[in-house]
Amino acid sequence: MPAMASPQVVAHRGASAERAEHTLGAYQVALDQGADALECDVRVTRDGHLVCVHDRRVDRTSSGRGVVSELTLPAMSRFDFAHWHHELPESADELVFEPRASAAVGAAQRRILTFDDLLGLVRAQRRRIRLFAETKHPVRYAGLVEAKLTAALARHGVSAPAHKDESPVVMMSFSSAAVRRFRADAPGVPTVLLFDRASRAVRAGELPRWADLAGPSIRLLRRDPELAGRWAARGRDTYCWTVDDPADVELCRRAGVRFVATNRPGATRLRLSGGCPGTSVAVAAR
């Protein structure tokens, strides 16, 4: 994956500063704001479905309660996954940077989102969109989420891209073992090893052979802005999370980060393009 002059914008759990995270509404707003890619977390339900939920439990992000791995998809489909989220940003100033792409939040945009549905949304776009899928650990059944992810990619015909840079999906995890398992099953799909702490070897630019990209937190990059350059020298690009502050966006640009994960894709895209308050965000063709 060759380095790029300006980072690509990855919508972290969708446009999650404006819509409830991991809902269809959040992802649709991100697409309308011109995000280059989407990011999601995936977990396995009791009946074997991949769903887009960050936490082990659904309590924080839905009207229901319980552990994802102990709930069936039909049971989770009865929960409202958008009721908890404010409908307007905290400051009116944010509306300048993040114009609201859709006013209504219908029932379909409030339900549990399956990975199949999100990947289908990505594949239906007329422009090229990538999906960064993070498998969550620790989980009850180690390795099952990676196996389910591989199977889902196969069903959609994207488990064996001709070249990694052409893959519409990128797999990520904080678990090195999870990344390694996935690489064994889907060697053509690019991978990201995420971390908030880095060993001396990783800080020097070394990554496991089964990880294609380095995935540091913005906190790590603030401490050592030369990290991305050292990885680039070894042929590895950088995916940095979670980048919302304007100073951090500029830091990623200067550091040579290829992908920035942000809760505010509209504002981040605008700042990377040199925009200012009062400049509209171009909506990509759909």
Short mmCIF file of C-alpha atoms in Angstrom, two decimals:
data_model
loop_
_atom_site.label_atom_id
_atom_site.label_comp_id
_atom_site.label_asym_id
_atom_site.label_seq_id
_atom_site.Cartn_x
_atom_site.Cartn_y
_atom_site.Cartn_z
CA MET A 1 0.00 0.00 0.00
CA PRO A 2 1.84 3.13 -1.12
CA ALA A 3 1.85 6.13 1.18
CA MET A 4 -0.44 9.04 0.39
CA ALA A 5 0.18 12.79 0.69
CA SER A 6 -3.00 13.36 2.70
CA PRO A 7 -4.74 10.90 5.03
CA GLN A 8 -7.93 9.16 4.02
CA VAL A 9 -10.88 9.75 6.35
CA VAL A 10 -12.32 6.69 8.09
CA ALA A 11 -15.67 7.19 9.84
CA HIS A 12 -15.21 5.65 13.29
CA ARG A 13 -18.40 3.69 14.03
CA GLY A 14 -19.96 5.95 11.38
CA ALA A 15 -20.47 9.67 11.91
CA SER A 16 -20.75 8.79 15.58
CA ALA A 17 -20.52 12.38 16.85
CA GLU A 18 -23.82 13.06 15.07
CA ARG A 19 -25.69 9.77 15.05
CA ALA A 20 -25.74 6.83 17.41
CA GLU A 21 -22.67 4.70 16.77
CA HIS A 22 -22.92 1.55 14.66
CA THR A 23 -26.36 2.44 13.30
CA LEU A 24 -27.31 2.60 9.66
CA GLY A 25 -28.03 6.29 10.17
CA ALA A 26 -24.50 6.99 11.42
CA TYR A 27 -22.95 5.26 8.42
CA GLN A 28 -25.26 6.93 5.93
CA VAL A 29 -24.36 10.37 7.29
CA ALA A 30 -20.66 9.46 7.02
CA LEU A 31 -21.11 8.45 3.39
CA ASP A 32 -23.06 11.62 2.65
CA GLN A 33 -20.20 13.64 4.14
CA GLY A 34 -17.73 12.01 1.79
CA ALA A 35 -15.90 9.64 4.13
CA ASP A 36 -13.31 7.53 2.29
CA ALA A 37 -13.95 4.50 4.50
CA LEU A 38 -16.09 3.22 7.35
CA GLU A 39 -15.04 1.50 10.57
CA CYS A 40 -16.98 -0.99 12.66
CA ASP A 41 -16.55 -3.37 15.58
CA VAL A 42 -17.89 -6.89 15.19
CA ARG A 43 -19.10 -9.44 17.71
CA VAL A 44 -20.91 -12.78 17.44
CA THR A 45 -24.45 -13.28 18.76
CA ARG A 46 -25.66 -16.39 20.53
CA ASP A 47 -27.16 -17.67 17.27
CA GLY A 48 -23.98 -17.05 15.26
CA HIS A 49 -24.57 -13.71 13.56
CA LEU A 50 -21.95 -10.98 13.21
CA VAL A 51 -23.28 -7.69 14.60
CA CYS A 52 -21.74 -4.23 14.82
CA VAL A 53 -21.43 -3.55 18.55
CA HIS A 54 -18.42 -2.17 20.40
CA ASP A 55 -19.12 -3.20 23.98
CA ARG A 56 -19.43 -6.68 25.42
CA ARG A 57 -22.92 -5.67 26.58
CA VAL A 58 -25.65 -3.74 24.76
CA ASP A 59 -26.66 -1.68 27.81
CA ARG A 60 -24.79 1.52 26.87
CA THR A 61 -25.87 1.73 23.25
CA SER A 62 -29.40 0.30 23.21
CA SER A 63 -32.69 0.21 25.05
CA GLY A 64 -31.98 -3.39 26.02
CA ARG A 65 -29.67 -5.18 28.41
CA GLY A 66 -27.41 -8.20 28.19
CA VAL A 67 -24.22 -9.68 26.78
CA VAL A 68 -24.00 -9.82 22.99
CA SER A 69 -22.82 -13.44 22.98
CA GLU A 70 -25.82 -14.45 25.12
CA LEU A 71 -28.44 -12.69 22.97
CA THR A 72 -29.95 -13.87 19.69
CA LEU A 73 -30.28 -11.59 16.68
CA PRO A 74 -34.12 -11.60 16.90
CA ALA A 75 -33.90 -10.56 20.55
CA MET A 76 -31.48 -7.73 19.76
CA SER A 77 -33.66 -6.62 16.85
CA ARG A 78 -36.28 -5.51 19.38
CA PHE A 79 -33.89 -3.00 20.96
CA ASP A 80 -33.55 0.64 19.96
CA PHE A 81 -29.88 1.36 19.27
CA ALA A 82 -30.36 5.10 18.77
CA HIS A 83 -32.55 6.24 21.65
CA TRP A 84 -29.64 7.16 23.91
CA HIS A 85 -27.85 9.50 21.50
CA HIS A 86 -28.46 13.24 21.30
CA GLU A 87 -29.90 14.34 17.98
CA LEU A 88 -27.94 17.60 17.79
CA PRO A 89 -24.25 18.36 18.47
CA GLU A 90 -23.34 20.02 21.77
CA SER A 91 -22.31 23.23 20.02
CA ALA A 92 -24.04 25.00 17.14
CA ASP A 93 -20.57 25.74 15.75
CA GLU A 94 -20.23 22.05 14.89
CA LEU A 95 -23.06 22.39 12.39
CA VAL A 96 -20.75 24.52 10.25
CA PHE A 97 -18.16 21.75 10.06
CA GLU A 98 -20.59 18.85 10.13
CA PRO A 99 -23.71 19.71 8.10
CA ARG A 100 -26.43 17.24 8.89
CA ALA A 101 -26.93 15.09 5.83
CA SER A 102 -30.29 13.64 6.83
CA ALA A 103 -32.77 14.95 9.36
CA ALA A 104 -34.93 11.90 9.94
CA VAL A 105 -33.87 8.89 11.97
CA GLY A 106 -36.26 6.14 10.92
CA ALA A 107 -36.81 2.69 12.38
CA ALA A 108 -34.33 1.02 10.01
CA GLN A 109 -31.62 3.39 11.21
CA ARG A 110 -32.24 2.53 14.86
CA ARG A 111 -32.08 -1.27 14.76
CA ILE A 112 -29.11 -3.53 15.43
CA LEU A 113 -26.82 -3.46 12.41
CA THR A 114 -25.44 -6.74 11.11
CA PHE A 115 -22.05 -6.91 9.46
CA ASP A 116 -23.67 -8.37 6.35
CA ASP A 117 -25.94 -5.34 6.03
CA LEU A 118 -23.08 -2.88 6.54
CA LEU A 119 -20.86 -4.64 4.01
CA GLY A 120 -23.81 -4.66 1.61
CA LEU A 121 -24.13 -0.90 2.05
CA VAL A 122 -20.44 -0.46 1.27
CA ARG A 123 -20.62 -2.68 -1.79
CA ALA A 124 -23.66 -0.79 -3.10
CA GLN A 125 -21.84 2.56 -3.30
CA ARG A 126 -20.97 3.92 -6.73
CA ARG A 127 -17.64 5.25 -5.46
CA ARG A 128 -14.98 3.11 -3.83
CA ILE A 129 -15.47 2.76 -0.07
CA ARG A 130 -13.46 0.54 2.25
CA LEU A 131 -14.70 -1.10 5.43
CA PHE A 132 -12.33 -1.49 8.38
CA ALA A 133 -13.70 -4.29 10.58
CA GLU A 134 -12.33 -4.72 14.11
CA THR A 135 -12.84 -8.07 15.81
CA LYS A 136 -13.30 -7.61 19.56
CA HIS A 137 -11.39 -9.55 22.21
CA PRO A 138 -11.42 -11.13 24.71
CA VAL A 139 -14.57 -13.05 23.84
CA ARG A 140 -16.21 -16.25 25.04
CA TYR A 141 -15.28 -18.27 21.93
CA ALA A 142 -11.74 -17.41 20.90
CA GLY A 143 -11.31 -17.37 17.15
CA LEU A 144 -15.01 -17.68 16.29
CA VAL A 145 -15.40 -14.02 15.36
CA GLU A 146 -12.51 -14.24 12.86
CA ALA A 147 -13.96 -17.44 11.37
CA LYS A 148 -17.37 -15.77 11.02
CA LEU A 149 -15.77 -12.70 9.45
CA THR A 150 -13.90 -14.81 6.90
CA ALA A 151 -17.14 -16.65 6.06
CA ALA A 152 -19.00 -13.36 5.62
CA LEU A 153 -16.35 -12.04 3.24
CA ALA A 154 -16.56 -15.26 1.24
CA ARG A 155 -20.36 -14.93 0.96
CA HIS A 156 -19.90 -11.43 -0.44
CA GLY A 157 -17.14 -12.57 -2.79
CA VAL A 158 -14.43 -10.37 -1.25
CA SER A 159 -12.33 -12.86 0.73
CA ALA A 160 -9.65 -13.24 -1.96
CA PRO A 161 -8.95 -9.89 -3.66
CA ALA A 162 -6.50 -9.83 -6.58
CA HIS A 163 -4.36 -7.36 -4.64
CA LYS A 164 -4.52 -6.15 -1.05
CA ASP A 165 -4.83 -2.54 -2.12
CA GLU A 166 -7.99 -3.49 -4.03
CA SER A 167 -9.66 -5.16 -1.05
CA PRO A 168 -12.89 -3.45 0.04
CA VAL A 169 -12.40 -4.80 3.56
CA VAL A 170 -9.54 -4.43 6.04
CA MET A 171 -9.46 -6.58 9.18
CA MET A 172 -8.22 -5.10 12.49
CA SER A 173 -7.73 -6.19 16.08
CA PHE A 174 -5.85 -5.35 19.25
CA SER A 175 -5.18 -9.09 19.52
CA SER A 176 -2.08 -10.15 17.63
CA ALA A 177 -3.32 -13.76 17.79
CA ALA A 178 -6.61 -12.72 16.17
CA VAL A 179 -4.83 -10.95 13.32
CA ARG A 180 -2.63 -13.98 12.81
CA ARG A 181 -5.65 -16.34 12.75
CA PHE A 182 -7.42 -14.19 10.20
CA ARG A 183 -4.32 -13.94 8.00
CA ALA A 184 -4.12 -17.74 7.86
CA ASP A 185 -7.74 -17.97 6.62
CA ALA A 186 -7.82 -14.92 4.31
CA PRO A 187 -4.22 -14.12 3.31
CA GLY A 188 -5.27 -11.67 0.59
CA VAL A 189 -7.20 -9.32 2.90
CA PRO A 190 -5.10 -6.56 4.50
CA THR A 191 -4.78 -6.41 8.28
CA VAL A 192 -4.11 -3.79 10.95
CA LEU A 193 -2.60 -4.49 14.36
CA LEU A 194 -4.08 -1.95 16.76
CA PHE A 195 -2.32 -0.79 19.91
CA ASP A 196 -2.30 1.93 22.54
CA ARG A 197 1.05 0.79 23.92
CA ALA A 198 3.98 -0.23 21.77
CA SER A 199 6.99 -2.43 22.44
CA ARG A 200 10.49 -1.23 21.67
CA ALA A 201 10.50 -3.28 18.47
CA VAL A 202 7.20 -1.80 17.28
CA ARG A 203 8.38 1.72 18.09
CA ALA A 204 11.47 1.00 16.00
CA GLY A 205 9.28 0.20 13.00
CA GLU A 206 8.92 -3.56 13.29
CA LEU A 207 5.55 -5.30 12.99
CA PRO A 208 4.56 -8.98 12.95
CA ARG A 209 4.67 -10.37 9.43
CA TRP A 210 0.90 -11.02 9.53
CA ALA A 211 0.10 -7.32 10.08
CA ASP A 212 0.11 -5.06 7.01
CA LEU A 213 -0.54 -1.75 8.75
CA ALA A 214 0.33 -0.27 12.14
CA GLY A 215 -2.66 0.95 14.14
CA PRO A 216 -1.50 3.32 16.90
CA SER A 217 -3.71 5.56 18.99
CA ILE A 218 -3.38 9.30 18.47
CA ARG A 219 -1.93 9.41 21.99
CA LEU A 220 1.04 7.33 20.86
CA LEU A 221 1.54 9.47 17.77
CA ARG A 222 1.51 12.64 19.87
CA ARG A 223 4.29 11.20 22.02
CA ASP A 224 6.36 10.12 19.02
CA PRO A 225 5.39 11.85 15.74
CA GLU A 226 8.15 9.97 13.88
CA LEU A 227 6.44 6.60 14.38
CA ALA A 228 4.64 6.64 11.04
CA GLY A 229 7.86 7.49 9.23
CA ARG A 230 9.69 4.54 10.75
CA TRP A 231 6.91 2.16 9.73
CA ALA A 232 6.82 3.69 6.25
CA ALA A 233 10.55 3.06 5.91
CA ARG A 234 9.75 -0.65 6.32
CA GLY A 235 6.89 -0.53 3.84
CA ARG A 236 4.05 -0.31 6.37
CA ASP A 237 1.33 2.33 6.35
CA THR A 238 -0.37 3.74 9.44
CA TYR A 239 -3.99 3.76 10.60
CA CYS A 240 -4.40 6.17 13.53
CA TRP A 241 -7.35 6.30 15.94
CA THR A 242 -9.34 8.26 17.12
CA VAL A 243 -8.58 11.64 15.53
CA ASP A 244 -11.11 14.42 16.22
CA ASP A 245 -9.10 17.42 17.41
CA PRO A 246 -7.97 19.77 14.59
CA ALA A 247 -4.40 19.77 15.95
CA ASP A 248 -4.35 15.98 15.83
CA VAL A 249 -5.67 15.97 12.26
CA GLU A 250 -2.79 18.24 11.26
CA LEU A 251 -0.32 16.06 13.19
CA CYS A 252 -1.46 13.01 11.21
CA ARG A 253 -1.06 14.89 7.97
CA ARG A 254 2.49 15.99 8.83
CA ALA A 255 3.42 12.53 10.11
CA GLY A 256 2.39 10.79 6.90
CA VAL A 257 -0.49 8.76 8.35
CA ARG A 258 -2.48 7.08 5.59
CA PHE A 259 -5.80 6.54 7.40
CA VAL A 260 -7.32 8.64 10.20
CA ALA A 261 -10.26 7.19 12.12
CA THR A 262 -12.55 9.95 13.33
CA ASN A 263 -15.97 10.37 14.92
CA ARG A 264 -16.38 13.56 12.86
CA PRO A 265 -15.73 12.59 9.22
CA GLY A 266 -17.29 15.74 7.79
CA ALA A 267 -15.21 18.13 9.89
CA THR A 268 -12.03 16.09 9.47
CA ARG A 269 -12.44 15.87 5.70
CA LEU A 270 -13.06 19.60 5.52
CA ARG A 271 -9.94 20.41 7.52
CA LEU A 272 -7.78 18.09 5.46
CA SER A 273 -9.02 19.77 2.30
CA GLY A 274 -8.07 23.19 3.67
CA GLY A 275 -11.66 24.26 4.30
CA CYS A 276 -12.83 26.78 6.88
CA PRO A 277 -16.11 27.69 8.58
CA GLY A 278 -18.67 28.57 5.97
CA THR A 279 -17.22 26.16 3.39
CA SER A 280 -19.62 23.40 2.49
CA VAL A 281 -18.64 19.76 2.51
CA ALA A 282 -18.96 18.17 -0.92
CA VAL A 283 -21.30 15.20 -0.88
CA ALA A 284 -19.97 12.31 -2.91
CA ALA A 285 -22.05 10.74 -5.65
CA ARG A 286 -24.17 7.88 -4.44
#
